[in-house]
XYZ file of C-alpha atoms in Angstrom:
353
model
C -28.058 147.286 54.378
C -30.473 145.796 51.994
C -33.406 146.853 53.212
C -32.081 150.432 52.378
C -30.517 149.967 48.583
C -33.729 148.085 47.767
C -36.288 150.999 47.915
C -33.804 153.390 45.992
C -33.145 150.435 43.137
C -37.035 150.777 42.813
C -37.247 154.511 42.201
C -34.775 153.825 39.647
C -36.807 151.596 37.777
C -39.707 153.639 38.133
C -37.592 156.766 36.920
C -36.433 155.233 33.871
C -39.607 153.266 32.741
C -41.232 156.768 33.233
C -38.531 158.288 30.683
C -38.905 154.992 28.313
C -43.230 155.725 28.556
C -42.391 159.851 27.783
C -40.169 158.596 24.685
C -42.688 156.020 23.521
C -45.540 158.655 23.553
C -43.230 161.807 21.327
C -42.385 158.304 18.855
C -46.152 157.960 18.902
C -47.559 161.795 18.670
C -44.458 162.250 15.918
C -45.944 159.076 13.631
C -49.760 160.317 14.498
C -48.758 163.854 13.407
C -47.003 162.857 9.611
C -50.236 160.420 9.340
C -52.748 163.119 9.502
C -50.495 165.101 7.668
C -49.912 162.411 4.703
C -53.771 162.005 4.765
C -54.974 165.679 4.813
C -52.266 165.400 1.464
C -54.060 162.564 -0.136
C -57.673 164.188 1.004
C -56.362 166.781 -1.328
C -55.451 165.294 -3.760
C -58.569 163.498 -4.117
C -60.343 166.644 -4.243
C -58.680 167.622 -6.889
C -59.184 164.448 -8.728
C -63.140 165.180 -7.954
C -63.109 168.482 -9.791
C -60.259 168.157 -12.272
C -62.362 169.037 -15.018
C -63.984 172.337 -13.642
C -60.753 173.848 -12.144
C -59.127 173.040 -15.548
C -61.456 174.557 -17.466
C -60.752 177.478 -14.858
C -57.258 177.055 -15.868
C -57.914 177.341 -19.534
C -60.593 180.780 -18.994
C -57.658 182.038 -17.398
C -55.051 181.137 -19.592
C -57.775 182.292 -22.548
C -58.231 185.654 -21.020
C -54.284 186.814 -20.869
C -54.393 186.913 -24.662
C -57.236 189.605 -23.789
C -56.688 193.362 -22.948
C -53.462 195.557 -22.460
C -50.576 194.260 -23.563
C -48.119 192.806 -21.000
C -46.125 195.601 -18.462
C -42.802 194.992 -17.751
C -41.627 196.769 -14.692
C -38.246 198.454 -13.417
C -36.200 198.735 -10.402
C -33.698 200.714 -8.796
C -32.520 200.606 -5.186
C -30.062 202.501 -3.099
C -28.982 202.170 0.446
C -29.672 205.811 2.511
C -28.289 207.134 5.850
C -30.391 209.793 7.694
C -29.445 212.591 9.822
C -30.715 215.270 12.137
C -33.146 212.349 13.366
C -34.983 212.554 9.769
C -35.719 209.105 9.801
C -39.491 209.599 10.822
C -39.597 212.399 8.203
C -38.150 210.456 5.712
C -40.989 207.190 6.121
C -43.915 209.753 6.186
C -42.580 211.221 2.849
C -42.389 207.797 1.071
C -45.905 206.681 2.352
C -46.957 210.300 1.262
C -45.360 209.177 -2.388
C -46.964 205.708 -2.081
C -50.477 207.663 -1.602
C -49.875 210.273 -4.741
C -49.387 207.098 -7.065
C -52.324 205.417 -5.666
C -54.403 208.294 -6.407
C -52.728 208.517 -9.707
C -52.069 212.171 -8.907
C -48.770 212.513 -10.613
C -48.581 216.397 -10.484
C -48.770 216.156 -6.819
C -46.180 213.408 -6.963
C -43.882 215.688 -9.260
C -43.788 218.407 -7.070
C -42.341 216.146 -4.438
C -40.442 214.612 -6.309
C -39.406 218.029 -8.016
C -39.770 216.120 -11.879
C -42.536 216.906 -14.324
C -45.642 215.088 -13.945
C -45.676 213.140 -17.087
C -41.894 211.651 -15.948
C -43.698 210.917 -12.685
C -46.361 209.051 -14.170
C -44.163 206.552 -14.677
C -43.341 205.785 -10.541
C -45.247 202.412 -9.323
C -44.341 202.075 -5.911
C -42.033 203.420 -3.303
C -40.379 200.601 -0.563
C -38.655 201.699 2.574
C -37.304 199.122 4.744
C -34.559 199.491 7.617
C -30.990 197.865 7.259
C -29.182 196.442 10.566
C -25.709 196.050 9.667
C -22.735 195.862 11.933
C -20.472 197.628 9.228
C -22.659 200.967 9.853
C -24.229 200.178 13.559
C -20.442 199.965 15.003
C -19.613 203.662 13.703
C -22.504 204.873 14.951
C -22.017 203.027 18.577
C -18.571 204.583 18.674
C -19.719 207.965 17.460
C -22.581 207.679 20.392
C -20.156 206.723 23.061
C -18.166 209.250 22.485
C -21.049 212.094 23.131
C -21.771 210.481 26.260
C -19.318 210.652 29.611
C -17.232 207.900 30.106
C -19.334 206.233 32.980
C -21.906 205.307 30.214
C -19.448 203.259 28.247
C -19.671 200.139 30.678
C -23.615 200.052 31.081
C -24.293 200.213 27.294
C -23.069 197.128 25.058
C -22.555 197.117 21.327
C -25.541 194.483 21.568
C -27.899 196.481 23.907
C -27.474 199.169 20.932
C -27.843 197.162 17.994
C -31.064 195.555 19.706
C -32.572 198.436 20.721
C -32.437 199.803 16.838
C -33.769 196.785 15.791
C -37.196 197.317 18.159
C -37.612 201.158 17.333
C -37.118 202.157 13.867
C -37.120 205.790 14.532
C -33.512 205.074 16.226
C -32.915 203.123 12.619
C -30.626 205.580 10.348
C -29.815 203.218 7.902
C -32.892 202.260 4.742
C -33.204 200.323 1.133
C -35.417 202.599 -0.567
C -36.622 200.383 -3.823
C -38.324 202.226 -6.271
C -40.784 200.494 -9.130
C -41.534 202.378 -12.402
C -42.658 201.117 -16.057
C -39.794 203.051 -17.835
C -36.060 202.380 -17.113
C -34.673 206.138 -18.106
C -36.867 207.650 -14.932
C -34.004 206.556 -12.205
C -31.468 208.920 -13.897
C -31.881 211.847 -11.971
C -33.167 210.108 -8.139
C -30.212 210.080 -6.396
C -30.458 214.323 -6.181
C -34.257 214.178 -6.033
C -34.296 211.711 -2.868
C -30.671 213.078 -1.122
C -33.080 216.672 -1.533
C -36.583 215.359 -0.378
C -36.524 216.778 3.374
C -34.851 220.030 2.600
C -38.228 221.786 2.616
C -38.605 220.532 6.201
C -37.462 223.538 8.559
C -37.323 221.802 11.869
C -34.432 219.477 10.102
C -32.924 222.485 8.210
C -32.407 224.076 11.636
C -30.665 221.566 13.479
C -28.830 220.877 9.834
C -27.845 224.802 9.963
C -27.002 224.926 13.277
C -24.586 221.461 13.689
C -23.047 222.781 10.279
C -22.049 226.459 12.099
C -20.206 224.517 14.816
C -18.468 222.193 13.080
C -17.434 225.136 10.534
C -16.341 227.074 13.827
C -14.319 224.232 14.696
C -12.663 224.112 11.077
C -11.625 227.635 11.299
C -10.492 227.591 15.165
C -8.674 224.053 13.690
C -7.000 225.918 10.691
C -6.467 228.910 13.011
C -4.169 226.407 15.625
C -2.491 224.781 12.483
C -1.351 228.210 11.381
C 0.167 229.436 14.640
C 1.943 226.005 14.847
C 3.493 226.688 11.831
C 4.082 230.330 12.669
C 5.992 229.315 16.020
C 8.050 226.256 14.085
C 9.151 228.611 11.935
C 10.337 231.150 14.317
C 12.375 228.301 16.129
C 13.459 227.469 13.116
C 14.963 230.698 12.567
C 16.258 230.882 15.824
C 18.188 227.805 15.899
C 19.846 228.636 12.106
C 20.997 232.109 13.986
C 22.114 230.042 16.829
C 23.950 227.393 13.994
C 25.709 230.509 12.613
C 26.832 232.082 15.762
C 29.677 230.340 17.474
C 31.083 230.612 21.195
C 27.216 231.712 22.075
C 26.183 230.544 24.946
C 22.621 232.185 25.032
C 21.881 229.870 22.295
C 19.626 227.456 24.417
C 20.966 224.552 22.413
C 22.219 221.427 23.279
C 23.207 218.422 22.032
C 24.428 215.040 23.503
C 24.214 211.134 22.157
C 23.132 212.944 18.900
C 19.789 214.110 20.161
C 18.954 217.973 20.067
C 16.899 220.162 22.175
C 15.611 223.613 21.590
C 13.069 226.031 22.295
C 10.480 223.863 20.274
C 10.883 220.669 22.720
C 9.640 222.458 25.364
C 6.265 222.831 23.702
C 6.242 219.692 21.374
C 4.629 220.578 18.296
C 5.031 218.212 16.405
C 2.656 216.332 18.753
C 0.740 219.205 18.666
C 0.471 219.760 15.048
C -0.285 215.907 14.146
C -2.874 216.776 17.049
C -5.122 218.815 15.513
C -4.397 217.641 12.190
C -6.473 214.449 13.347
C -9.267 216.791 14.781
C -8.969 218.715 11.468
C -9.554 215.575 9.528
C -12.220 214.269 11.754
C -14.767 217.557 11.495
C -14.228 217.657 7.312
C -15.399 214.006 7.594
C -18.470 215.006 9.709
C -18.924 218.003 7.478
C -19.269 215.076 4.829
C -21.254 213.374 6.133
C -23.853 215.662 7.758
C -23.966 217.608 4.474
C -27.418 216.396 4.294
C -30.227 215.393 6.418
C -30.481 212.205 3.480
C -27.429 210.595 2.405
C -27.221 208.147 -0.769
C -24.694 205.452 0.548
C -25.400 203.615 -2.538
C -26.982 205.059 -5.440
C -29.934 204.372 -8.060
C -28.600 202.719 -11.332
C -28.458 205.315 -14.304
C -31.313 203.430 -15.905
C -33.866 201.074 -14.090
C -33.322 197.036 -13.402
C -36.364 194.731 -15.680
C -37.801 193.215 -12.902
C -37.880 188.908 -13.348
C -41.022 187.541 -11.682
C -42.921 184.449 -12.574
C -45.956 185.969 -11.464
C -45.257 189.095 -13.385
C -46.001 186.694 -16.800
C -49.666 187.296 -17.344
C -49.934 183.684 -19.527
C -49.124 182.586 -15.732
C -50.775 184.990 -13.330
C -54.080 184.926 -15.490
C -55.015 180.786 -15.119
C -53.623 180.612 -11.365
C -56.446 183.163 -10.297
C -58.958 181.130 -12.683
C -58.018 178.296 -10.936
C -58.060 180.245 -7.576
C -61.255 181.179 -8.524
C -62.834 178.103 -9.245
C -61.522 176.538 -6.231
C -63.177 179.503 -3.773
C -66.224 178.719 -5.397
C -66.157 174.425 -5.064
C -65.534 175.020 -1.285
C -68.407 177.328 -0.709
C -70.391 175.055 -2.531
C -68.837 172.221 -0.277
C -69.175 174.258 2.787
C -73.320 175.319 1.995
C -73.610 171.449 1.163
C -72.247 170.935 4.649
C -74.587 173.677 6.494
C -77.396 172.190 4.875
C -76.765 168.891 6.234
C -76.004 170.280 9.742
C -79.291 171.586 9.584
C -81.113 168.926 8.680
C -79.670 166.955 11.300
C -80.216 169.431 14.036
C -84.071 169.895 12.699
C -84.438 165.939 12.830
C -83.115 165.862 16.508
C -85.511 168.337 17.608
């Protein structure tokens, strides 16, 4: 019996000096790692030291020169949150880049005629900044609204997740964008929210499928209204009938009855009040789509009336101007540093050979 526990009590030695070692070694490689670390820290720090005097007198060219030239730009924001239709999302990026290219150019009649302002109002425009939004409160409408075009099999083998993720990968399935726009004058946002909600209407692949989903759901409407009317029509008739029948007494034809206070007519047989609160539903859903398919680029949120000052350390010149002085001073202390070093390499390697 010994002979057997004693080889096992060995292996557990052995196991757990081999987990103390594997500890030992991360407690060593973690204290090795903030060394090297701490030192590369004080290495720079030294450097600095070294060269204090020529990087400050980088920082004080720099500092000299933002008293220089054009007089300080402040900048403006606006930003609105946009939902895209008809699969205009593509469209919609390659507009904004095309907008991003006009102001780079500084071609600000091309940029107006976009844009659909004058070209001295456009002049004004800095940047253009389209990036996709994944929220839940918008993704889960759309998942619902998706499920319900497909047959009822698919519901199991797609999950809210599998949806959301597979947005996240492909932004051309993305609907949902913070468009930020940059200009140097706060009264240019005024008039964006009808400028951008208008900026693929020109496109007549999108204006087709726009005209054609629009004819169907107006179809609908009227074949909806249409239903409502005869509802009413019918509910009125039975209501006729039954005040005849009310009036008339000893009648048996009247096809009413009533027991334990509950009455039954001709308008039981075809429930319609059921009916009517029915279609009133499917009447309310298609005005909502109408809504919000008006468009092929929705403002969820829209631009302020006038433009945001944008706050940005780096937008202060007496700031920017000596941090790229002392940037600059730096670059040129480690080239010098590194052509001292290739110098010496070379040395070395001629002196072996």
């Amino acid at each position: 019996m010994n002979q057997q526990t004693q080889p096992e009590e060995i292996d557990i030695i052995q196991f757990f000096t081999a987990i103390g070692n594997l500890f030992k070694g991360l407690y060593r490689s973690t204290i090795n790692f903030f060394k090297t670390i701490f030192f590369i820290f004080i290495d720079i720090l030294l450097y600095f030291k070294k060269n204090y005097i020529v990087l400050g007198i980088g920082l004080l060219v720099g500092f000299g020169l933002s008293f220089v030239g054009n007089k300080h730009e402040e900048l403006y924001y606006g930003q609105a949150t946009l939902r895209t239709n008809y699969d205009a999302q593509l469209d919609l990026q390659e507009k904004v880049a095309a907008l991003n290219s006009f102001i780079q150019k500084k071609d600000s009649v091309s940029l107006g005629k976009m844009l659909d302002i004058a070209s001295n109002e456009a002049a004004h425009f800095k940047s253009f900044k389209l990036d996709p939004i994944i929220n839940d409160v918008f993704l889960i409408e759309d998942y619902d609204e998706y499920l319900k075009s497909k047959d009822t099999v698919v519901y199991k083998f797609i999950e809210y997740e599998d949806f959301k993720n597979s947005i996240k990968i492909n932004n051309r399935l993305n609907r949902y964008w913070n468009l930020k726009i940059t200009a140097d004058s706060p009264e240019v946002f005024s008039g964006l929210n009808q400028k951008i909600s208008s900026l693929l209407n020109n496109d007549l692949s999108i204006a087709k499928r726009k005209e054609n989903y629009l004819s169907f759901l107006n179809i609908k409407k009227q074949k909806l209204l249409k239903s409502l009317s005869d509802i009413d029509s019918m509910r009125s008739i039975f209501n006729r009938v039954w005040l005849e029948a009310a009036q008339k007494q000893n009648v048996p034809a009247t096809n009413i009855v009533v027991a334990n206070q509950n009455v039954t007519g001709p308008e039981s047989t075809y429930n319609l009040f059921h009916e009517r609160n029915t279609v009133l539903n499917i009447l309310k859903s298609t005005i909502d789509k109408l809504n919000k398919y008006d468009n092929a680029v929705i403002i969820l949120n829209s631009f302020p009336h006038q433009g945001i000052r944008e706050h940005s350390i780096l937008r202060n010149k007496h700031i920017k101007y000596p941090l790229y002085g002392f940037i600059l001073v730096l670059l040129l202390l480690l080239l010098r540093d590194f052509n001292a070093y290739l110098n010496k390499y070379q040395q070395l390697k001629t002196g072996s050979s």
